[in-house]
Amino acid sequence: MEGKKVSKSVLKRLPGYLAYLKNMPENSPPNISATALANALGMGEVQVRKDLAMVSDGGRPKIGYQREALIDDIEQFLGYDNTTDAILIGAGKLGQALMAYSGFDEYGLNILAAFDVNPKMSKTEEGKPIYSITKMPQFCRTHKVLMGIITVPAENAQAVADQLIAGGIKAIWNFAPVHLDVPAGILVQHENMATSLAVLSVHLQAQIKEEKETKK
Amino acid sequence: MEGKKVSKSVLKRLPGYLAYLKNMPENSPPNISATALANALGMGEVQVRKDLAMVSDGGRPKIGYQREALIDDIEQFLGYDNTTDAILIGAGKLGQALMAYSGFDEYGLNILAAFDVNPKMSKTEEGKPIYSITKMPQFCRTHKVLMGIITVPAENAQAVADQLIAGGIKAIWNFAPVHLDVPAGILVQHENMATSLAVLSVHLQAQIKEEKETKK
DNA sequence: TAGATTGTTAATCGATTAACAATC
DNA sequence: TAGATTGTTAATCGATTAACAATC
């Protein structure tokens, strides 16, 4: 059932279902139950069912969901059927890795160009243009770009964000390890490696401690 | 106050405080209040105070927390004072970008080496060795590595994870866009770009829709 | 002292889980 | 029909926020 407001927690789980469904072998049965999905992904089946209910117009008892239809529903809900144009600022190692990643098409994301204070080449290996950062605000406006990907060093990230917003951008994917101050209505999605590392680090600390205590 | 069990939500916010505190200019006052921190990061002050209470042994009314001490407390809590050795599997673009990223030292993370099915060179630009993946399990054991970073394509990720676990690894940082099945006690931290993209995409969909409706 | 700021206790909110009725 | 599976309604859990007392 469409149109419902979907919470962020649900939203964040949807890509997981989608990836699993899309990676299923061609010769799999056309239907899949929430139970099967839950088991495959190590989740609770009630949660999966509730999540799917938010985006799909329902499975059938005893049979489950139609795989293809479910994929379409999730993709549509996530907006992967419309392509979004984006630009990337900071053509360093990480920036180039992102430009090179071909998988973004699947998510309807199209990186038009990269910008850098000091472009070392005029095109990426994939043939996407790299411009001087001075051309960025103009580019945003003429191409009506709505999304900016920030891969510059932390100290320049806020300035870049300000320029992006001035250029009319509505969503920022921030890979720089700093908090960005933005006006209301602009979404900043912070790709937080530090957060992941913290989770990993604390887990390992606990592991090591435990090991020591068992040895005693 | 140490020793308390800290929830994952709190844990995930700690790196944000840490980064902000560490980036403050040298000549800032030696104390900082939870209120000031909250404002700077756009968070609720009660939340910040509660979070800090989990790792620090307290600030002083009217004065706040000692910045240096607070930094130490958070770093200690997150285990950034002990270095963790890690290896990386998949020396592609993303893998190389991660190897090149110098900032990991700050988090106590030390990537010893990279492994690849087909290493195109024997060292990264930074001089870290790249070995054939066949040498990986042995390496894990001899160096007592506890953490593996997976940057291989999705289809190989599970096999790599299995090998890592066989090699004695306890935590996996997974950049491949697939769910990994692992035994209990092994932590998988999924670096989920797809999740971030979903959040961004849904926000933009809403933006576009809104814009259209205003024009009507 | 007065006021800023702390930490704690209670209230609210949201999300997850459990129980159950509906249906193919 | 029986059983798998769905969707919904109620109960639980955890995390955030609000209110307040403590303190320098």
Short mmCIF file of C-alpha atoms (C1' of nucleotides) in Angstrom, two decimals:
data_model
loop_
_atom_site.label_atom_id
_atom_site.label_comp_id
_atom_site.label_asym_id
_atom_site.label_seq_id
_atom_site.Cartn_x
_atom_site.Cartn_y
_atom_site.Cartn_z
CA MET A 1 0.00 0.00 0.00
CA GLU A 2 1.63 3.25 -1.07
CA GLY A 3 1.43 6.71 0.38
CA LYS A 4 2.03 5.79 3.98
CA LYS A 5 4.76 7.56 5.82
CA VAL A 6 7.66 5.21 6.20
CA SER A 7 9.97 5.62 9.16
CA LYS A 8 13.67 5.98 8.65
CA SER A 9 14.39 2.62 10.23
CA VAL A 10 12.13 0.87 7.75
CA LEU A 11 13.57 2.89 4.88
CA LYS A 12 17.06 1.81 5.78
CA ARG A 13 16.15 -1.84 5.69
CA LEU A 14 14.52 -1.72 2.28
CA PRO A 15 17.75 -1.70 0.27
CA GLY A 16 18.73 -4.95 1.98
CA TYR A 17 15.59 -6.71 0.81
CA LEU A 18 15.98 -5.26 -2.64
CA ALA A 19 19.56 -6.42 -3.02
CA TYR A 20 18.68 -9.91 -1.89
CA LEU A 21 15.69 -10.18 -4.20
CA LYS A 22 17.63 -8.92 -7.18
CA ASN A 23 20.48 -11.31 -6.57
CA MET A 24 18.29 -14.36 -6.51
CA PRO A 25 19.03 -16.77 -9.34
CA GLU A 26 16.83 -16.49 -12.40
CA ASN A 27 15.45 -19.98 -11.93
CA SER A 28 14.17 -19.34 -8.40
CA PRO A 29 10.42 -19.71 -7.89
CA PRO A 30 8.47 -16.56 -8.75
CA ASN A 31 7.18 -16.18 -5.20
CA ILE A 32 8.95 -15.63 -1.93
CA SER A 33 7.57 -15.50 1.59
CA ALA A 34 8.49 -12.93 4.20
CA THR A 35 9.61 -15.87 6.31
CA ALA A 36 12.11 -16.99 3.69
CA LEU A 37 13.42 -13.47 3.27
CA ALA A 38 13.78 -13.04 7.03
CA ASN A 39 15.73 -16.26 7.40
CA ALA A 40 18.05 -15.44 4.53
CA LEU A 41 18.89 -12.04 6.00
CA GLY A 42 18.94 -13.09 9.62
CA MET A 43 16.00 -10.90 10.62
CA GLY A 44 12.70 -11.32 12.40
CA GLU A 45 9.92 -12.42 10.10
CA VAL A 46 7.33 -10.09 11.57
CA GLN A 47 9.58 -7.15 10.94
CA VAL A 48 10.13 -8.14 7.34
CA ARG A 49 6.41 -8.58 6.84
CA LYS A 50 5.64 -5.20 8.33
CA ASP A 51 8.32 -3.52 6.28
CA LEU A 52 7.07 -5.07 3.07
CA ALA A 53 3.51 -4.07 3.90
CA MET A 54 4.66 -0.43 3.76
CA VAL A 55 5.73 -0.58 0.15
CA SER A 56 3.93 -3.48 -1.44
CA ASP A 57 0.25 -4.02 -1.93
CA GLY A 58 0.40 -7.33 -0.24
CA GLY A 59 1.39 -10.91 -0.55
CA ARG A 60 -0.92 -13.85 -0.64
CA PRO A 61 -1.31 -16.22 2.28
CA LYS A 62 0.39 -19.55 1.75
CA ILE A 63 2.14 -18.24 -1.37
CA GLY A 64 4.03 -15.13 -0.35
CA TYR A 65 4.98 -12.16 -2.50
CA GLN A 66 5.62 -12.09 -6.21
CA ARG A 67 9.32 -11.50 -6.45
CA GLU A 68 9.30 -9.31 -9.56
CA ALA A 69 6.45 -7.16 -8.35
CA LEU A 70 8.09 -6.74 -4.98
CA ILE A 71 11.33 -5.61 -6.59
CA ASP A 72 9.43 -3.06 -8.63
CA ASP A 73 7.54 -1.80 -5.61
CA ILE A 74 10.66 -1.29 -3.54
CA GLU A 75 12.50 0.35 -6.42
CA GLN A 76 9.62 2.65 -7.06
CA PHE A 77 9.30 3.52 -3.43
CA LEU A 78 13.00 4.33 -3.20
CA GLY A 79 12.82 6.36 -6.37
CA TYR A 80 15.31 4.19 -8.20
CA ASP A 81 13.15 4.29 -11.29
CA ASN A 82 13.80 8.02 -11.74
CA THR A 83 17.44 8.90 -12.27
CA THR A 84 18.95 11.57 -10.10
CA ASP A 85 21.78 13.70 -11.39
CA ALA A 86 24.60 14.38 -8.99
CA ILE A 87 28.00 15.99 -8.96
CA LEU A 88 31.00 15.05 -6.91
CA ILE A 89 33.41 17.51 -5.34
CA GLY A 90 36.92 16.40 -4.54
CA ALA A 91 38.54 14.16 -7.15
CA GLY A 92 40.98 12.48 -4.77
CA LYS A 93 41.30 8.75 -4.25
CA LEU A 94 37.93 8.31 -2.62
CA GLY A 95 36.23 10.59 -5.11
CA GLN A 96 37.67 8.65 -8.01
CA ALA A 97 36.70 5.35 -6.46
CA LEU A 98 33.12 6.57 -6.24
CA MET A 99 33.17 7.88 -9.81
CA ALA A 100 34.45 4.52 -10.97
CA TYR A 101 31.81 2.54 -9.14
CA SER A 102 29.39 1.45 -11.80
CA GLY A 103 26.78 0.10 -9.41
CA PHE A 104 25.18 3.48 -8.79
CA ASP A 105 23.12 3.22 -11.98
CA GLU A 106 21.08 0.57 -10.24
CA TYR A 107 20.08 3.13 -7.67
CA GLY A 108 19.14 5.68 -10.27
CA LEU A 109 22.15 7.79 -9.44
CA ASN A 110 24.03 9.44 -12.23
CA ILE A 111 27.21 11.33 -11.41
CA LEU A 112 27.50 13.94 -14.14
CA ALA A 113 30.91 15.38 -13.33
CA ALA A 114 33.57 15.86 -10.70
CA PHE A 115 35.02 19.13 -9.46
CA ASP A 116 38.35 19.78 -7.79
CA VAL A 117 40.37 22.81 -6.69
CA ASN A 118 43.20 21.52 -8.74
CA PRO A 119 42.10 18.99 -11.34
CA LYS A 120 45.01 16.79 -12.31
CA MET A 121 43.25 15.53 -15.40
CA SER A 122 40.29 16.62 -17.42
CA LYS A 123 38.49 13.29 -17.39
CA THR A 124 38.23 10.28 -15.13
CA GLU A 125 39.21 6.87 -16.44
CA GLU A 126 35.56 6.31 -17.15
CA GLY A 127 35.41 9.44 -19.28
CA LYS A 128 33.48 11.67 -16.90
CA PRO A 129 34.67 15.28 -16.91
CA ILE A 130 36.62 16.82 -14.04
CA TYR A 131 36.24 20.59 -13.85
CA SER A 132 37.78 23.31 -11.76
CA ILE A 133 35.73 23.96 -8.67
CA THR A 134 35.15 27.55 -9.76
CA LYS A 135 32.75 26.24 -12.38
CA MET A 136 30.67 24.33 -9.88
CA PRO A 137 27.90 26.79 -8.90
CA GLN A 138 27.19 27.62 -12.53
CA PHE A 139 27.09 23.92 -13.44
CA CYS A 140 24.64 23.16 -10.65
CA ARG A 141 22.24 25.77 -11.91
CA THR A 142 22.40 25.03 -15.59
CA HIS A 143 22.03 21.29 -15.08
CA LYS A 144 19.51 21.60 -12.25
CA VAL A 145 21.57 19.23 -10.12
CA LEU A 146 19.88 18.31 -6.85
CA MET A 147 22.55 16.21 -5.20
CA GLY A 148 26.16 16.85 -4.30
CA ILE A 149 28.71 14.31 -3.11
CA ILE A 150 31.44 15.76 -0.93
CA THR A 151 34.77 13.95 -0.92
CA VAL A 152 37.04 16.88 -0.04
CA PRO A 153 39.16 17.09 3.14
CA ALA A 154 37.29 17.93 6.33
CA GLU A 155 38.50 21.53 6.48
CA ASN A 156 36.98 22.42 3.12
CA ALA A 157 33.74 20.51 3.43
CA GLN A 158 31.61 23.28 4.95
CA ALA A 159 32.67 25.78 2.29
CA VAL A 160 31.84 23.29 -0.44
CA ALA A 161 28.48 22.57 1.16
CA ASP A 162 27.67 26.29 1.22
CA GLN A 163 28.49 26.60 -2.46
CA LEU A 164 26.40 23.54 -3.31
CA ILE A 165 23.43 24.97 -1.49
CA ALA A 166 23.92 28.31 -3.21
CA GLY A 167 23.83 26.35 -6.45
CA GLY A 168 20.40 25.00 -5.58
CA ILE A 169 21.30 21.56 -4.32
CA LYS A 170 18.82 19.84 -1.98
CA ALA A 171 20.70 16.78 -0.76
CA ILE A 172 24.32 16.26 0.21
CA TRP A 173 26.14 12.98 0.58
CA ASN A 174 28.98 13.85 2.87
CA PHE A 175 32.09 11.67 3.05
CA ALA A 176 34.14 14.30 4.90
CA PRO A 177 34.46 13.55 8.61
CA VAL A 178 32.82 16.76 9.85
CA HIS A 179 29.39 17.94 10.81
CA LEU A 180 27.92 20.23 8.18
CA ASP A 181 25.66 23.14 9.09
CA VAL A 182 22.87 23.49 6.56
CA PRO A 183 19.54 25.30 6.42
CA ALA A 184 16.31 23.39 7.01
CA GLY A 185 15.07 21.50 3.97
CA ILE A 186 18.52 20.42 2.90
CA LEU A 187 19.33 16.83 3.73
CA VAL A 188 22.84 15.85 4.72
CA GLN A 189 23.55 12.15 4.68
CA HIS A 190 26.77 11.66 6.54
CA GLU A 191 28.67 8.59 5.37
CA ASN A 192 30.22 7.92 8.65
CA MET A 193 33.18 5.59 8.55
CA ALA A 194 34.12 6.76 12.03
CA THR A 195 30.84 5.41 13.33
CA SER A 196 31.43 2.01 11.79
CA LEU A 197 34.94 1.94 13.12
CA ALA A 198 33.72 2.77 16.59
CA VAL A 199 31.31 -0.15 16.54
CA LEU A 200 34.03 -2.48 15.33
CA SER A 201 36.59 -1.17 17.74
CA VAL A 202 34.38 -1.53 20.80
CA HIS A 203 33.47 -5.06 19.76
CA LEU A 204 37.14 -5.99 19.45
CA GLN A 205 38.01 -4.40 22.78
CA ALA A 206 35.36 -6.56 24.41
CA GLN A 207 36.67 -9.63 22.57
CA ILE A 208 40.22 -9.06 23.72
CA LYS A 209 39.14 -8.45 27.29
CA GLU A 210 37.09 -11.61 27.29
CA GLU A 211 39.94 -13.65 25.92
CA LYS A 212 42.28 -12.44 28.64
CA GLU A 213 39.78 -13.33 31.30
CA THR A 214 39.25 -16.83 29.96
CA LYS A 215 42.98 -17.42 30.08
CA LYS A 216 43.20 -16.47 33.73
CA MET B 1 31.86 6.77 34.85
CA GLU B 2 33.27 3.73 33.09
CA GLY B 3 32.06 0.17 32.92
CA LYS B 4 28.45 0.86 32.13
CA LYS B 5 26.95 -0.83 29.15
CA VAL B 6 26.61 1.68 26.39
CA SER B 7 23.87 1.23 23.83
CA LYS B 8 24.68 1.16 20.17
CA SER B 9 22.90 4.45 19.56
CA VAL B 10 25.10 6.20 22.11
CA LEU B 11 28.18 4.48 20.77
CA LYS B 12 27.46 5.73 17.30
CA ARG B 13 27.24 9.32 18.45
CA LEU B 14 30.53 9.31 20.32
CA PRO B 15 32.76 9.64 17.25
CA GLY B 16 30.92 12.82 16.37
CA TYR B 17 31.73 14.44 19.69
CA LEU B 18 35.28 13.23 19.48
CA ALA B 19 35.85 14.67 16.02
CA TYR B 20 34.41 18.01 17.03
CA LEU B 21 36.47 18.22 20.21
CA LYS B 22 39.67 17.28 18.42
CA ASN B 23 39.10 19.82 15.70
CA MET B 24 38.67 22.72 18.06
CA PRO B 25 41.37 25.36 17.69
CA GLU B 26 44.30 25.13 20.08
CA ASN B 27 43.46 28.46 21.66
CA SER B 28 39.91 27.50 22.63
CA PRO B 29 39.10 27.58 26.33
CA PRO B 30 40.03 24.36 28.14
CA ASN B 31 36.45 23.65 29.14
CA ILE B 32 33.37 23.02 27.09
CA SER B 33 29.76 22.57 28.18
CA ALA B 34 27.42 19.91 26.90
CA THR B 35 25.20 22.78 25.81
CA ALA B 36 27.91 24.23 23.60
CA LEU B 37 28.65 20.84 22.08
CA ALA B 38 24.98 20.20 21.42
CA ASN B 39 24.54 23.52 19.66
CA ALA B 40 27.60 23.04 17.52
CA LEU B 41 26.44 19.63 16.35
CA GLY B 42 22.75 20.46 16.08
CA MET B 43 21.70 18.01 18.78
CA GLY B 44 19.67 18.10 21.97
CA GLU B 45 21.68 19.13 24.99
CA VAL B 46 20.17 16.54 27.30
CA GLN B 47 21.17 13.82 24.92
CA VAL B 48 24.72 15.05 24.72
CA ARG B 49 24.94 15.28 28.48
CA LYS B 50 23.63 11.76 28.91
CA ASP B 51 25.98 10.40 26.30
CA LEU B 52 28.98 12.04 27.90
CA ALA B 53 27.96 10.75 31.31
CA MET B 54 28.42 7.23 29.96
CA VAL B 55 32.10 7.67 29.17
CA SER B 56 33.35 10.55 31.26
CA ASP B 57 33.54 10.84 35.00
CA GLY B 58 31.64 14.04 34.96
CA GLY B 59 31.78 17.69 34.22
CA ARG B 60 31.47 20.48 36.70
CA PRO B 61 28.37 22.66 37.03
CA LYS B 62 28.82 26.12 35.58
CA ILE B 63 32.13 25.11 33.99
CA GLY B 64 31.47 22.06 31.83
CA TYR B 65 33.88 19.33 30.85
CA GLN B 66 37.64 19.54 30.49
CA ARG B 67 38.17 19.21 26.80
CA GLU B 68 41.40 17.25 26.90
CA ALA B 69 40.15 14.83 29.53
CA LEU B 70 36.95 14.31 27.61
CA ILE B 71 38.86 13.51 24.43
CA ASP B 72 40.94 10.97 26.31
CA ASP B 73 37.88 9.40 27.89
CA ILE B 74 36.08 8.97 24.59
CA GLU B 75 39.18 7.65 22.87
CA GLN B 76 39.78 5.21 25.64
CA PHE B 77 36.20 4.09 25.61
CA LEU B 78 36.29 3.53 21.87
CA GLY B 79 39.59 1.70 22.17
CA TYR B 80 41.43 4.16 19.94
CA ASP B 81 44.36 4.11 22.33
CA ASN B 82 45.11 0.47 21.47
CA THR B 83 45.96 -0.13 17.83
CA THR B 84 44.08 -2.82 16.00
CA ASP B 85 45.72 -4.66 13.15
CA ALA B 86 43.59 -5.30 10.12
CA ILE B 87 43.93 -6.69 6.65
CA LEU B 88 42.06 -5.68 3.55
CA ILE B 89 40.83 -8.06 0.88
CA GLY B 90 40.20 -6.74 -2.60
CA ALA B 91 42.77 -4.26 -3.87
CA GLY B 92 40.46 -2.56 -6.36
CA LYS B 93 39.72 1.15 -6.49
CA LEU B 94 37.83 1.26 -3.22
CA GLY B 95 40.32 -0.98 -1.49
CA GLN B 96 43.18 1.23 -2.59
CA ALA B 97 41.35 4.35 -1.52
CA LEU B 98 40.94 2.89 1.95
CA MET B 99 44.58 1.80 2.08
CA ALA B 100 45.60 5.32 1.11
CA TYR B 101 43.45 6.98 3.72
CA SER B 102 45.85 8.09 6.41
CA GLY B 103 43.17 9.10 8.89
CA PHE B 104 42.68 5.58 10.23
CA ASP B 105 45.68 5.92 12.54
CA GLU B 106 43.62 8.29 14.59
CA TYR B 107 41.17 5.51 15.22
CA GLY B 108 43.85 3.07 16.20
CA LEU B 109 43.40 1.12 13.01
CA ASN B 110 46.44 -0.22 11.25
CA ILE B 111 45.98 -1.94 7.91
CA LEU B 112 48.90 -4.34 7.67
CA ALA B 113 48.44 -5.59 4.14
CA ALA B 114 46.05 -6.06 1.26
CA PHE B 115 45.15 -9.30 -0.49
CA ASP B 116 43.79 -9.82 -3.98
CA VAL B 117 43.04 -12.76 -6.27
CA ASN B 118 45.19 -11.16 -8.86
CA PRO B 119 47.52 -8.55 -7.40
CA LYS B 120 48.55 -6.08 -10.09
CA MET B 121 51.42 -4.75 -8.02
CA SER B 122 53.30 -5.92 -4.98
CA LYS B 123 52.89 -2.74 -2.98
CA THR B 124 50.41 0.10 -2.69
CA GLU B 125 51.56 3.64 -3.36
CA GLU B 126 51.99 4.00 0.38
CA GLY B 127 54.28 1.01 0.47
CA LYS B 128 51.94 -1.49 2.07
CA PRO B 129 52.27 -5.01 0.67
CA ILE B 130 49.68 -6.59 -1.59
CA TYR B 131 49.71 -10.38 -1.48
CA SER B 132 47.93 -13.12 -3.33
CA ILE B 133 44.75 -14.10 -1.57
CA THR B 134 46.06 -17.64 -1.17
CA LYS B 135 48.41 -16.35 1.52
CA MET B 136 45.63 -14.75 3.51
CA PRO B 137 44.61 -17.44 6.03
CA GLN B 138 48.22 -18.10 6.98
CA PHE B 139 48.89 -14.38 7.38
CA CYS B 140 45.87 -13.96 9.66
CA ARG B 141 47.12 -16.63 11.98
CA THR B 142 50.76 -15.64 12.15
CA HIS B 143 49.94 -11.97 12.72
CA LYS B 144 46.97 -12.64 14.98
CA VAL B 145 44.85 -10.26 12.93
CA LEU B 146 41.40 -9.68 14.41
CA MET B 147 39.81 -7.51 11.76
CA GLY B 148 39.22 -7.96 8.05
CA ILE B 149 38.05 -5.34 5.59
CA ILE B 150 36.18 -6.73 2.61
CA THR B 151 36.28 -4.72 -0.59
CA VAL B 152 35.78 -7.51 -3.11
CA PRO B 153 32.79 -7.80 -5.48
CA ALA B 154 29.53 -8.97 -3.91
CA GLU B 155 29.72 -12.45 -5.37
CA ASN B 156 33.02 -13.25 -3.65
CA ALA B 157 32.34 -11.60 -0.33
CA GLN B 158 30.86 -14.59 1.49
CA ALA B 159 33.76 -16.84 0.49
CA VAL B 160 36.24 -14.24 1.69
CA ALA B 161 34.35 -13.85 4.95
CA ASP B 162 34.49 -17.60 5.51
CA GLN B 163 38.23 -17.63 4.97
CA LEU B 164 38.72 -14.68 7.30
CA ILE B 165 36.79 -16.42 10.04
CA ALA B 166 38.77 -19.60 9.46
CA GLY B 167 41.85 -17.44 9.92
CA GLY B 168 40.63 -16.39 13.36
CA ILE B 169 39.20 -12.97 12.60
CA LYS B 170 36.58 -11.58 14.99
CA ALA B 171 35.29 -8.49 13.21
CA ILE B 172 34.55 -7.80 9.57
CA TRP B 173 34.10 -4.42 7.95
CA ASN B 174 32.08 -5.25 4.87
CA PHE B 175 31.97 -2.89 1.89
CA ALA B 176 30.47 -5.46 -0.45
CA PRO B 177 26.74 -4.94 -1.00
CA VAL B 178 25.61 -8.32 0.33
CA HIS B 179 24.50 -9.80 3.59
CA LEU B 180 27.16 -12.03 5.11
CA ASP B 181 26.28 -15.10 7.11
CA VAL B 182 28.64 -15.50 10.05
CA PRO B 183 28.64 -17.51 13.27
CA ALA B 184 27.71 -15.88 16.57
CA GLY B 185 30.50 -13.89 18.14
CA ILE B 186 31.75 -12.50 14.86
CA LEU B 187 30.72 -8.91 14.22
CA VAL B 188 29.92 -7.77 10.72
CA GLN B 189 29.76 -4.04 10.25
CA HIS B 190 28.11 -3.44 6.92
CA GLU B 191 29.21 -0.18 5.34
CA ASN B 192 26.02 0.38 3.58
CA MET B 193 26.15 2.90 0.78
CA ALA B 194 22.84 1.58 -0.49
CA THR B 195 21.21 2.62 2.77
CA SER B 196 22.54 6.14 2.50
CA LEU B 197 21.48 6.37 -1.09
CA ALA B 198 18.00 5.23 -0.18
CA VAL B 199 17.65 7.98 2.40
CA LEU B 200 18.91 10.58 -0.07
CA SER B 201 16.77 9.30 -2.88
CA VAL B 202 13.56 9.30 -0.89
CA HIS B 203 14.28 12.83 0.31
CA LEU B 204 14.80 14.02 -3.25
CA GLN B 205 11.65 12.27 -4.47
CA ALA B 206 9.71 14.15 -1.82
CA GLN B 207 11.42 17.42 -2.79
CA ILE B 208 10.57 17.02 -6.44
CA LYS B 209 6.98 16.12 -5.69
CA GLU B 210 6.63 19.12 -3.43
CA GLU B 211 8.06 21.43 -6.04
CA LYS B 212 5.63 20.21 -8.65
CA GLU B 213 2.72 20.76 -6.31
CA THR B 214 3.77 24.31 -5.46
CA LYS B 215 3.89 25.14 -9.14
CA LYS B 216 0.32 24.03 -9.71
"C1'" DT C 1 23.76 34.90 46.44
"C1'" DA C 2 22.23 34.02 41.55
"C1'" DG C 3 22.75 31.61 37.54
"C1'" DA C 4 24.79 28.35 34.60
"C1'" DT C 5 25.36 23.84 34.15
"C1'" DT C 6 25.39 19.35 35.84
"C1'" DG C 7 23.16 14.65 36.64
"C1'" DT C 8 18.87 12.04 37.74
"C1'" DT C 9 14.21 10.63 37.86
"C1'" DA C 10 9.86 10.41 35.43
"C1'" DA C 11 7.07 10.93 31.05
"C1'" DT C 12 6.80 10.39 26.24
"C1'" DC C 13 7.64 8.66 22.07
"C1'" DG C 14 8.72 5.32 18.56
"C1'" DA C 15 10.01 0.95 17.09
"C1'" DT C 16 10.10 -3.96 17.74
"C1'" DT C 17 8.04 -8.09 19.11
"C1'" DA C 18 4.32 -11.10 20.40
"C1'" DA C 19 -0.37 -12.79 19.93
"C1'" DC C 20 -4.09 -13.57 17.06
"C1'" DA C 21 -7.49 -13.45 13.58
"C1'" DA C 22 -8.05 -13.68 8.40
"C1'" DT C 23 -7.31 -16.03 4.03
"C1'" DC C 24 -5.92 -18.70 0.24
"C1'" DT D 1 -10.15 -29.29 5.30
"C1'" DA D 2 -5.47 -28.21 7.28
"C1'" DG D 3 -1.64 -25.52 7.27
"C1'" DA D 4 1.21 -21.98 5.69
"C1'" DT D 5 1.39 -17.44 5.43
"C1'" DT D 6 -0.58 -13.04 5.55
"C1'" DG D 7 -1.88 -8.58 8.02
"C1'" DT D 8 -3.48 -6.35 12.35
"C1'" DT D 9 -4.04 -5.26 17.05
"C1'" DA D 10 -1.97 -5.19 21.59
"C1'" DA D 11 2.21 -5.59 24.68
"C1'" DT D 12 6.94 -4.79 25.35
"C1'" DC D 13 11.04 -2.74 24.96
"C1'" DG D 14 14.40 0.88 24.42
"C1'" DA D 15 15.65 5.38 23.52
"C1'" DT D 16 14.71 10.23 23.67
"C1'" DT D 17 12.90 14.14 25.85
"C1'" DA D 18 11.11 16.81 29.64
"C1'" DA D 19 11.12 18.22 34.46
"C1'" DC D 20 13.65 18.93 38.43
"C1'" DA D 21 16.85 18.78 42.06
"C1'" DA D 22 21.98 19.29 43.05
"C1'" DT D 23 26.19 21.97 42.82
"C1'" DC D 24 29.89 24.96 41.95
#
